[in-house]
PDB file of C-alpha atoms in Angstrom:
ATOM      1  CA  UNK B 362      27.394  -2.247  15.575  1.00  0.00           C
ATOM      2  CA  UNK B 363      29.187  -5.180  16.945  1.00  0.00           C
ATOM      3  CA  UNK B 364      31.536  -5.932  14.441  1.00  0.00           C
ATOM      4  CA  UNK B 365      28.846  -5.942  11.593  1.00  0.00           C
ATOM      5  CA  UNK B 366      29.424  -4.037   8.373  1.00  0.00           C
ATOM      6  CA  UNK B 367      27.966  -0.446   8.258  1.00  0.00           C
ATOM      7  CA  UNK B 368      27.751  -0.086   4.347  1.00  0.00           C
ATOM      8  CA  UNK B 369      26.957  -2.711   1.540  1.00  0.00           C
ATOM      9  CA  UNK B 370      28.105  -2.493  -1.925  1.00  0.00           C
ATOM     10  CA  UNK B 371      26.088  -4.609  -4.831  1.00  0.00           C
ATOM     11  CA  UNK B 372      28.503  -4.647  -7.612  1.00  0.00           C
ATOM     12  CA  UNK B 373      27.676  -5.607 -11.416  1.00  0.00           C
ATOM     13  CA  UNK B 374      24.142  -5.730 -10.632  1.00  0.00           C
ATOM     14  CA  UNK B 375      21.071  -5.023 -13.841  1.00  0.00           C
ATOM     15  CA  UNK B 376      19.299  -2.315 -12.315  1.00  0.00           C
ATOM     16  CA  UNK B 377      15.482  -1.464 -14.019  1.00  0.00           C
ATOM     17  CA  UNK B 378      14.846   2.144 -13.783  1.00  0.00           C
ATOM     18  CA  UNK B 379      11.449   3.885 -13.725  1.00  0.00           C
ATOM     19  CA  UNK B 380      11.430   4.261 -17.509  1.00  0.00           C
ATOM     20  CA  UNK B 381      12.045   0.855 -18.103  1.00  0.00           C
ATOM     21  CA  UNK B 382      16.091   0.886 -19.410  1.00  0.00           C
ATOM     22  CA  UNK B 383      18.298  -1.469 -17.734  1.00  0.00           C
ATOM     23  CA  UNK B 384      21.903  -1.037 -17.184  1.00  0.00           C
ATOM     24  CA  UNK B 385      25.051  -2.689 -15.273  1.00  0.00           C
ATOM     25  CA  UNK B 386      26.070  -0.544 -12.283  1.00  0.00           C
ATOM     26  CA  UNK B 387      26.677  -0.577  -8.564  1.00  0.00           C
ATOM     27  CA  UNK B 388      24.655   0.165  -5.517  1.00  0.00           C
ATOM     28  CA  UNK B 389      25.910   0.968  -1.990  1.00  0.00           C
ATOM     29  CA  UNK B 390      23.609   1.606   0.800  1.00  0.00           C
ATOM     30  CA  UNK B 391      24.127   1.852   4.452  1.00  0.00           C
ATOM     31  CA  UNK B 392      22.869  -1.128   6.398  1.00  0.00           C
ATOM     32  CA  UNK B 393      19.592  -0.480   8.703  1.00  0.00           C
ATOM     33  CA  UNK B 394      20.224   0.061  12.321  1.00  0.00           C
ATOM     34  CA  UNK B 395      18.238  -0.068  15.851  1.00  0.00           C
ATOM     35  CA  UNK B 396      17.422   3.452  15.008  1.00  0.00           C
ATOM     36  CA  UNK B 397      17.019   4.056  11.698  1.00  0.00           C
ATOM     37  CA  UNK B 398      16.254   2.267   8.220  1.00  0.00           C
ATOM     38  CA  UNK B 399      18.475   1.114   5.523  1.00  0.00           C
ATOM     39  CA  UNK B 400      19.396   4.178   2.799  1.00  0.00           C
ATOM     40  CA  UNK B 401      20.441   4.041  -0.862  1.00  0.00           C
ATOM     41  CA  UNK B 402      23.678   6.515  -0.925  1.00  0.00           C
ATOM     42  CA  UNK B 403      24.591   5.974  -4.279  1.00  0.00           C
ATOM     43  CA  UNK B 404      24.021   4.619  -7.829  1.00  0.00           C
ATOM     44  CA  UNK B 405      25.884   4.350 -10.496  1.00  0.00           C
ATOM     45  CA  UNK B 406      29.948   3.652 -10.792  1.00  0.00           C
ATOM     46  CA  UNK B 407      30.388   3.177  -7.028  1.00  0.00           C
ATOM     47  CA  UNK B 408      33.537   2.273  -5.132  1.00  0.00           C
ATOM     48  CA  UNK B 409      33.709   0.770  -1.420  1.00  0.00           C
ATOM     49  CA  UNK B 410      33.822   3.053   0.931  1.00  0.00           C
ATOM     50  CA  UNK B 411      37.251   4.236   2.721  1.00  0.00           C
ATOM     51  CA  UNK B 412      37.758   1.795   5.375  1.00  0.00           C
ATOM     52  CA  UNK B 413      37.692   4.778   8.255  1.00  0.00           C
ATOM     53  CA  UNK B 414      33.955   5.018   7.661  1.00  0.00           C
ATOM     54  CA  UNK B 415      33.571   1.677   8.642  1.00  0.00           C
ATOM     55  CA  UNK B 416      33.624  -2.026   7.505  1.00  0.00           C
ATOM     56  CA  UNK B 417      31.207  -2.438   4.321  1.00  0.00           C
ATOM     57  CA  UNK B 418      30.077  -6.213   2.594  1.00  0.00           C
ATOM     58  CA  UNK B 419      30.548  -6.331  -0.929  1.00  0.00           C
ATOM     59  CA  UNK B 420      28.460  -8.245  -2.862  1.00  0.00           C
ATOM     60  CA  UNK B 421      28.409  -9.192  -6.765  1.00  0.00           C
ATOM     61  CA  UNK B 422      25.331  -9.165  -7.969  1.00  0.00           C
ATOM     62  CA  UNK B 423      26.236 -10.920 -11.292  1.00  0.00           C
ATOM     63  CA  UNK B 424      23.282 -12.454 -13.125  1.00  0.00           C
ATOM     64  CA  UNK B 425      20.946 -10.525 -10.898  1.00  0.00           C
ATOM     65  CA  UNK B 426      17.896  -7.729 -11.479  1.00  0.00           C
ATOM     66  CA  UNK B 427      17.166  -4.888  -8.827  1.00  0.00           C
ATOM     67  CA  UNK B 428      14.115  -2.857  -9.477  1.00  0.00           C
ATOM     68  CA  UNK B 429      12.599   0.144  -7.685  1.00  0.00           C
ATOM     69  CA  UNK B 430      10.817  -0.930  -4.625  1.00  0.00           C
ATOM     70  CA  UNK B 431       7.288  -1.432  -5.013  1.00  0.00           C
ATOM     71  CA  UNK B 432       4.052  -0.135  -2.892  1.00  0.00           C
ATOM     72  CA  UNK B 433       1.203  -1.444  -2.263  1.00  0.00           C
ATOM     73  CA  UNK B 434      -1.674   0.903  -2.539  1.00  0.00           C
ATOM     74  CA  UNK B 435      -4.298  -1.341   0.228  1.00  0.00           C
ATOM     75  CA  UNK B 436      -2.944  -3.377   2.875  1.00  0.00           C
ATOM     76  CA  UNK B 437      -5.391  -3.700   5.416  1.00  0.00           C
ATOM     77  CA  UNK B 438      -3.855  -3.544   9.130  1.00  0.00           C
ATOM     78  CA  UNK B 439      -4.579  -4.637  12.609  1.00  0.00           C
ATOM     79  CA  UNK B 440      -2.636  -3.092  14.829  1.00  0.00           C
ATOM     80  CA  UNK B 441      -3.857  -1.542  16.815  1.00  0.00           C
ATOM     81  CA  UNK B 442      -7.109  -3.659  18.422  1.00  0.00           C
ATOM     82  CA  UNK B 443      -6.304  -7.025  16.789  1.00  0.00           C
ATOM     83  CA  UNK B 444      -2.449  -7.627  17.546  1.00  0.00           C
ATOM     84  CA  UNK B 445      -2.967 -11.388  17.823  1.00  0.00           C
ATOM     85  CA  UNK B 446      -4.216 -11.730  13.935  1.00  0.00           C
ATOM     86  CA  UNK B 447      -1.109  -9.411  12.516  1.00  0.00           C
ATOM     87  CA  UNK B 448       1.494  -7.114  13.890  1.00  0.00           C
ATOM     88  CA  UNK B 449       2.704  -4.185  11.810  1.00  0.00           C
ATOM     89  CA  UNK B 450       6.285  -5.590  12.086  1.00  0.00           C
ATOM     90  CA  UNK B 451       5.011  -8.731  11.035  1.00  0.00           C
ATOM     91  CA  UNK B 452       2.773  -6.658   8.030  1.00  0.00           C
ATOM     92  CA  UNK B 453       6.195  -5.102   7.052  1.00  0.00           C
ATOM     93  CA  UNK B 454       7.986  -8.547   6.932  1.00  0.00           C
ATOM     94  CA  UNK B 455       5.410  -9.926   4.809  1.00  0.00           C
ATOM     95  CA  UNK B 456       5.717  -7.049   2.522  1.00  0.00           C
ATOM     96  CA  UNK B 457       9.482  -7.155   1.744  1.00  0.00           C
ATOM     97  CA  UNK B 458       9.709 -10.303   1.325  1.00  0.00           C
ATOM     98  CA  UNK B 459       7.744  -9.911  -2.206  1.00  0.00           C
ATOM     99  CA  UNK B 460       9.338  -6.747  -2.768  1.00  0.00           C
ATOM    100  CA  UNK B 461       7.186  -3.980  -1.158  1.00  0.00           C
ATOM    101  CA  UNK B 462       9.267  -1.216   0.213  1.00  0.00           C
ATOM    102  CA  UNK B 463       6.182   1.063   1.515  1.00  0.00           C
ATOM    103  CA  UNK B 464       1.736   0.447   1.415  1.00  0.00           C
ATOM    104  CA  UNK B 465      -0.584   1.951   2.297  1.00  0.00           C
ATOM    105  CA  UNK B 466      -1.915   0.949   5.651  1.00  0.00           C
ATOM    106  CA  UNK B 467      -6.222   0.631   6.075  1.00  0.00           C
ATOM    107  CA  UNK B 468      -7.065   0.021   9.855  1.00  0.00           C
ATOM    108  CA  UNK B 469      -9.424  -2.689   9.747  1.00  0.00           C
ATOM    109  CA  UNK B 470     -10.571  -4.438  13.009  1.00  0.00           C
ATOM    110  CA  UNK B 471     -14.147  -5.890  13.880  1.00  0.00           C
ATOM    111  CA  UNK B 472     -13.354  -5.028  17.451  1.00  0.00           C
ATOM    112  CA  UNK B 473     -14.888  -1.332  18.942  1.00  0.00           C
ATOM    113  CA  UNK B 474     -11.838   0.828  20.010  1.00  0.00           C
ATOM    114  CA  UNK B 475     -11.797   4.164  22.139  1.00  0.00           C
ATOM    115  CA  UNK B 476      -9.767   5.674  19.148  1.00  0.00           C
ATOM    116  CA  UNK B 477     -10.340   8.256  16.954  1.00  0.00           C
ATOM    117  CA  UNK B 478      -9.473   7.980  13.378  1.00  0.00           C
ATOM    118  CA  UNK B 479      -6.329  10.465  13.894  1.00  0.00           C
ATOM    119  CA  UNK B 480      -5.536   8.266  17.175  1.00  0.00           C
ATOM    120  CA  UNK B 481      -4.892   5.192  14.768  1.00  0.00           C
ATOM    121  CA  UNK B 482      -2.845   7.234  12.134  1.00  0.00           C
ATOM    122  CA  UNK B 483      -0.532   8.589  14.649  1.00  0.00           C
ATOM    123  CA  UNK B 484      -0.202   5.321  16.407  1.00  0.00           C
ATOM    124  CA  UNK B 485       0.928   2.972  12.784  1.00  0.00           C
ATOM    125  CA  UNK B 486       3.356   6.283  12.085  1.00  0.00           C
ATOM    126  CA  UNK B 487       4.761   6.061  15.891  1.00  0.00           C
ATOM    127  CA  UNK B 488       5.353   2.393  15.742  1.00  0.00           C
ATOM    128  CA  UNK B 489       6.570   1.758  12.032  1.00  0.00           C
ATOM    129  CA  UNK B 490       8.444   4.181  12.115  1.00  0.00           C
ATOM    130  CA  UNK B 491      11.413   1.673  12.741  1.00  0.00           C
ATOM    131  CA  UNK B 492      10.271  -0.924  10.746  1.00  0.00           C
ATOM    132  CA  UNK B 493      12.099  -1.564   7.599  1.00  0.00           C
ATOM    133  CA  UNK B 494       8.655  -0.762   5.481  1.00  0.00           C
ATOM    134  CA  UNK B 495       7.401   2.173   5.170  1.00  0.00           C
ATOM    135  CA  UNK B 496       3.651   2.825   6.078  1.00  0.00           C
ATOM    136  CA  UNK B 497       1.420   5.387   4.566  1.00  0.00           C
ATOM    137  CA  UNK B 498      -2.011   5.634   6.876  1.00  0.00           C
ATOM    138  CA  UNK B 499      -4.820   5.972   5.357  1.00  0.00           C
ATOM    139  CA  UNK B 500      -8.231   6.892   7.486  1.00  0.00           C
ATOM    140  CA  UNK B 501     -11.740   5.565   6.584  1.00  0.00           C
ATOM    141  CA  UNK B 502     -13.801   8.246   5.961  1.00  0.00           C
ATOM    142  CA  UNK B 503     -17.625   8.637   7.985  1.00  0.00           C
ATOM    143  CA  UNK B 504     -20.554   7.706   7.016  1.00  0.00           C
ATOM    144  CA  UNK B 505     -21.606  11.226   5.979  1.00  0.00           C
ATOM    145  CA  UNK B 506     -18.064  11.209   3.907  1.00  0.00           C
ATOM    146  CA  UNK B 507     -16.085  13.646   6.168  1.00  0.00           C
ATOM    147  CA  UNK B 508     -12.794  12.752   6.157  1.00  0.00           C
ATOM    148  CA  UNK B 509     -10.314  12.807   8.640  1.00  0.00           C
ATOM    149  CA  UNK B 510      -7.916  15.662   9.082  1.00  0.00           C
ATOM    150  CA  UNK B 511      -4.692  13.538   9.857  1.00  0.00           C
ATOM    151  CA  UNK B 512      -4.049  11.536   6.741  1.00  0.00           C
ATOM    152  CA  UNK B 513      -2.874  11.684   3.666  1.00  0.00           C
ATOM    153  CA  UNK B 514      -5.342   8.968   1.692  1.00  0.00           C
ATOM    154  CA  UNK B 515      -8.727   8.568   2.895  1.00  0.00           C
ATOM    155  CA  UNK B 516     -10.426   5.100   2.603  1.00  0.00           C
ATOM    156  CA  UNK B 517     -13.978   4.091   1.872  1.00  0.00           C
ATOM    157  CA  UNK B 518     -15.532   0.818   2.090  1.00  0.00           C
ATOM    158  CA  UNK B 519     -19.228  -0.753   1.368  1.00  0.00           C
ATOM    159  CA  UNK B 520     -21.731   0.458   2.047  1.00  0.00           C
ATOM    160  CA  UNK B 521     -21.339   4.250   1.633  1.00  0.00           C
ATOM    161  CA  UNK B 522     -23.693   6.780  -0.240  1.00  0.00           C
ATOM    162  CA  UNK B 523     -23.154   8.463  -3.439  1.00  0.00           C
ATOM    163  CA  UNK B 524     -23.530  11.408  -1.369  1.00  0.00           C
ATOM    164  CA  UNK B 525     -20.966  10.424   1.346  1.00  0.00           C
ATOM    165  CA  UNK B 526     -18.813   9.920  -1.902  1.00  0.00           C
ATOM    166  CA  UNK B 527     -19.343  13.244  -3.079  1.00  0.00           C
ATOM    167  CA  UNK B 528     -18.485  14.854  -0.330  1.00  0.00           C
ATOM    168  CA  UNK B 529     -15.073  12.680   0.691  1.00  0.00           C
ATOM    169  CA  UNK B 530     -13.902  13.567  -2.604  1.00  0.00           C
ATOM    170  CA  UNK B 531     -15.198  16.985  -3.080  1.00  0.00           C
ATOM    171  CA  UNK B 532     -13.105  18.160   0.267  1.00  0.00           C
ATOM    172  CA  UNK B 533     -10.242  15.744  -0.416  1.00  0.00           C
ATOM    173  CA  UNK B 534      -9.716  17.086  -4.030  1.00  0.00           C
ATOM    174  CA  UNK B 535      -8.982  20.565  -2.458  1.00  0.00           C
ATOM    175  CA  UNK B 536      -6.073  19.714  -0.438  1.00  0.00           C
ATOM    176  CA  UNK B 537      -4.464  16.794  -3.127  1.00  0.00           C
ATOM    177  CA  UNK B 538      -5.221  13.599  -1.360  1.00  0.00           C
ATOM    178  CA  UNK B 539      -5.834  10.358  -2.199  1.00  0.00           C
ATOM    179  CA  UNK B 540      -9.725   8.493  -2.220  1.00  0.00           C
ATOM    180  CA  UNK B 541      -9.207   5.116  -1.931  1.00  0.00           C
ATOM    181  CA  UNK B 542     -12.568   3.374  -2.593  1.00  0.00           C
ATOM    182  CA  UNK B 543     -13.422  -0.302  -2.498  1.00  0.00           C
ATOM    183  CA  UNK B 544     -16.265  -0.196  -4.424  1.00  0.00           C
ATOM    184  CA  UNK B 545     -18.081  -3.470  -3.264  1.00  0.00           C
ATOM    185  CA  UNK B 546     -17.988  -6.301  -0.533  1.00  0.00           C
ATOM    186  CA  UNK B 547     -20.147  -8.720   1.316  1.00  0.00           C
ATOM    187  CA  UNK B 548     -22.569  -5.867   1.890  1.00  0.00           C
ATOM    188  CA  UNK B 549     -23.761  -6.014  -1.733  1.00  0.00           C
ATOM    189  CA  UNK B 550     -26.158  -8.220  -1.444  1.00  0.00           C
ATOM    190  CA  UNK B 551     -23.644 -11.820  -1.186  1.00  0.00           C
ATOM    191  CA  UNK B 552     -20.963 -13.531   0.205  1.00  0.00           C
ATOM    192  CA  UNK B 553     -19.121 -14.377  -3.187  1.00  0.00           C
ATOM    193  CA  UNK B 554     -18.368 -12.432  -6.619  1.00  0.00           C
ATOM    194  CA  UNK B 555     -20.542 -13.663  -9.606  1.00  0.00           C
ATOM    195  CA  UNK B 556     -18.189 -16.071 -12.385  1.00  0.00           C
ATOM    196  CA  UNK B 557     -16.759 -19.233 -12.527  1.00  0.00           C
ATOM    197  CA  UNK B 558     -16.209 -19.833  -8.345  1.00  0.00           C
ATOM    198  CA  UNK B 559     -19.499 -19.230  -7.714  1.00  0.00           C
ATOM    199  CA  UNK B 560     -20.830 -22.255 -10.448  1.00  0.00           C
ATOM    200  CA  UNK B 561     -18.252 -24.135  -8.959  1.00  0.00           C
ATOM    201  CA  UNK B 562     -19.002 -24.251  -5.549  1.00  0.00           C
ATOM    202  CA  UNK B 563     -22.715 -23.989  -6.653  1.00  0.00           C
ATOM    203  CA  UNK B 564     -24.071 -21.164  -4.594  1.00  0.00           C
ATOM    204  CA  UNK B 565     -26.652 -18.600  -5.376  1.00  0.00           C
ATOM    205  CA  UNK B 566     -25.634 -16.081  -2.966  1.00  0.00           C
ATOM    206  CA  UNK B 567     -23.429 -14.071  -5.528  1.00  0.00           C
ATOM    207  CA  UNK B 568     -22.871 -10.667  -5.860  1.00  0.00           C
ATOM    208  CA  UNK B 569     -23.898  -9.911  -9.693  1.00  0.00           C
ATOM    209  CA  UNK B 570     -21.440  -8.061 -11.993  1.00  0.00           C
ATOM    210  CA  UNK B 571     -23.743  -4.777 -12.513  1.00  0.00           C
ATOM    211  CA  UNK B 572     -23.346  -4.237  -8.980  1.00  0.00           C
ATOM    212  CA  UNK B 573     -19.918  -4.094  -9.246  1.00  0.00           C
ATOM    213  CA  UNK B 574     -20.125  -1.891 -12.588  1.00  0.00           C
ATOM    214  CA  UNK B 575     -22.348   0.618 -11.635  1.00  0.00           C
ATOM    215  CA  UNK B 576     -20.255   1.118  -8.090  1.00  0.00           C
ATOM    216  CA  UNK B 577     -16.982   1.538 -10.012  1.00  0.00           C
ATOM    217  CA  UNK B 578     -18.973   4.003 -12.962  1.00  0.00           C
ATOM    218  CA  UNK B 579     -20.296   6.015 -10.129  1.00  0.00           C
ATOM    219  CA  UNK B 580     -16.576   6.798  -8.580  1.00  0.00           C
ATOM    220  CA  UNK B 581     -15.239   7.349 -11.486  1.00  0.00           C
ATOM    221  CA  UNK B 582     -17.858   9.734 -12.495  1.00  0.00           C
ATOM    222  CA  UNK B 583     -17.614  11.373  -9.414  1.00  0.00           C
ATOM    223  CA  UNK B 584     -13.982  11.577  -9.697  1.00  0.00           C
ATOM    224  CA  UNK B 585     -14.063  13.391 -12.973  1.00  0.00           C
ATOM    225  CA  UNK B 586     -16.361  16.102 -11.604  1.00  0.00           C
ATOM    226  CA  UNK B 587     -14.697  16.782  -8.384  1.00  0.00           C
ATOM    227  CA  UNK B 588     -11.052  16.501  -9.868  1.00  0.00           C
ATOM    228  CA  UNK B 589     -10.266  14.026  -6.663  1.00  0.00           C
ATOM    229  CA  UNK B 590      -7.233  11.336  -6.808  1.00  0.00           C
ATOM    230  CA  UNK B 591      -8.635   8.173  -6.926  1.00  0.00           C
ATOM    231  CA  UNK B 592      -8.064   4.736  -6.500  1.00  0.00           C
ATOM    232  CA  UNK B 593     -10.343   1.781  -6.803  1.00  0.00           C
ATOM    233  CA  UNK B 594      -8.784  -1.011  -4.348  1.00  0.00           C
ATOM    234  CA  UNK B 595     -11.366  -4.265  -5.964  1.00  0.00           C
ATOM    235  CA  UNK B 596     -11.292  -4.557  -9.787  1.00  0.00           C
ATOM    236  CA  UNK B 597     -13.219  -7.481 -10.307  1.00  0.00           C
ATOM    237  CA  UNK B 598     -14.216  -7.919 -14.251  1.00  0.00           C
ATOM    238  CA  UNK B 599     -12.732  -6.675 -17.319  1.00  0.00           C
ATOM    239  CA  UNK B 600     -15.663  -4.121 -17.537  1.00  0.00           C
ATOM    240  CA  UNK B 601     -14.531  -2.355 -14.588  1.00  0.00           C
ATOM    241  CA  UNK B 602     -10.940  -2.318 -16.294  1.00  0.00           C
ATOM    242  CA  UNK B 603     -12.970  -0.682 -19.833  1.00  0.00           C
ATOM    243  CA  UNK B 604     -14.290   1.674 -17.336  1.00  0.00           C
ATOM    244  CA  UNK B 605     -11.200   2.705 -16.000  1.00  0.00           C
ATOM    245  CA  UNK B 606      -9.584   2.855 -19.295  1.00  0.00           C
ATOM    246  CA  UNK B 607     -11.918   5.278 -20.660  1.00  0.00           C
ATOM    247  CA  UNK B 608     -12.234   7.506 -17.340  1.00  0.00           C
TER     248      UNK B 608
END
């Protein structure tokens, strides 16, 4: 590795947990390589490695916080078709640097490609698969809500039918995966939410709030009947957050 350390050891550090207790302790991990990511080896009253394993940095990570890493659940991606507006190594060094270890990745280019939609999933898990991020593909579902064999979450984006959302989450509930909707967009009828931007910038073509209320009641409705992971990707007003809450 050219001389560089193989392990590093962050000593005296406040780790959060997933419960939400805190406590002192250590953390050694071995340092990402040309072929493979970084991995936690060990938590808890750590030591430095023996030296014959190889050279490891020691850091003291007095008066600091480490959390679990956190994921995004819709980061929309543009590789491949539209390399020149984002890279996924440049989408994965955007990510950790506010402390997003692994997203889900939505293909979205406005460019026609010769792909199909298990094409694009195995091409972001061929070429991330080196990048310090992890990325979890997620394939938009057709119009008439078929969803792709090759993915684990399957996305959905305005405009789509109730029936289209029926049936993505009818087949997906079968097999355990993920329904990411986003329940509105430009296609609703405007090029700007309803509230307080649009009555500053003083512009009439808003998208009202009952649109976006009665597109988050329906998923959520059909959610419940179909027993189908969900999650809603735009939440807009406190209604939709009521709505959620009650669901």
């Amino acid at each position: 590795m050219n001389g560089q350390p193989i392990f590093t050891l962050i000593k005296n550090v406040r780790l959060t947990t997933a419960h939400g207790t805190s406590e002192l302790c250590s953390i050694l991990f071995r340092n990402r390589s040309a072929d493979q990511r970084s991995q936690i080896l060990e938590i808890g009253k750590v030591r430095p490695p023996d030296k014959s394993a190889g050279k490891c940095w020691v850091v003291d990570g007095k008066f600091n916080n480490a959390s679990l890493g956190f994921t995004d659940l819709s980061v929309h991606v543009c590789e491949p078709g539209e390399i020149r507006r984002e890279s996924l190594k440049q989408t994965s060094g955007a990510a950790l640097s506010g402390g997003v270890t692994s997203l889900y990745a939505i293909h979205d280019v406005s460019v026609k490609l010769q792909l199909t939609p298990d094409d694009i999933v195995n091409y972001i898990n061929t070429y991330s698969e080196k990048l310090p991020c992890r990325f979890i593909p997620a394939s938009r579902a057709g119009s008439d809500g078929v969803a792709p064999a090759n993915a684990h979450p399957v996305y959905l984006a305005a405009p789509y039918s109730e029936e289209a959302l029926f049936s993505a989450m009818e087949s997906c509930a079968k097999i355990g995966r993920t329904v990411i909707v986003k329940c509105v967009g430009p296609y609703n009828g405007g090029w700007m939410y309803d509230g307080s931007a649009s009555a500053l910038f003083r512009t009439k073509n808003t998208i009202p709030r009952h649109k976006c209320d009665i597109a988050a009641s329906s998923a959520l409705i059909i959610a419940a009947r179909t027993g189908c992971r969900l999650h809603l990707s735009a939440v807009l007003f406190s209604s939709e957050v009521y709505m959620i809450r009650i669901a």
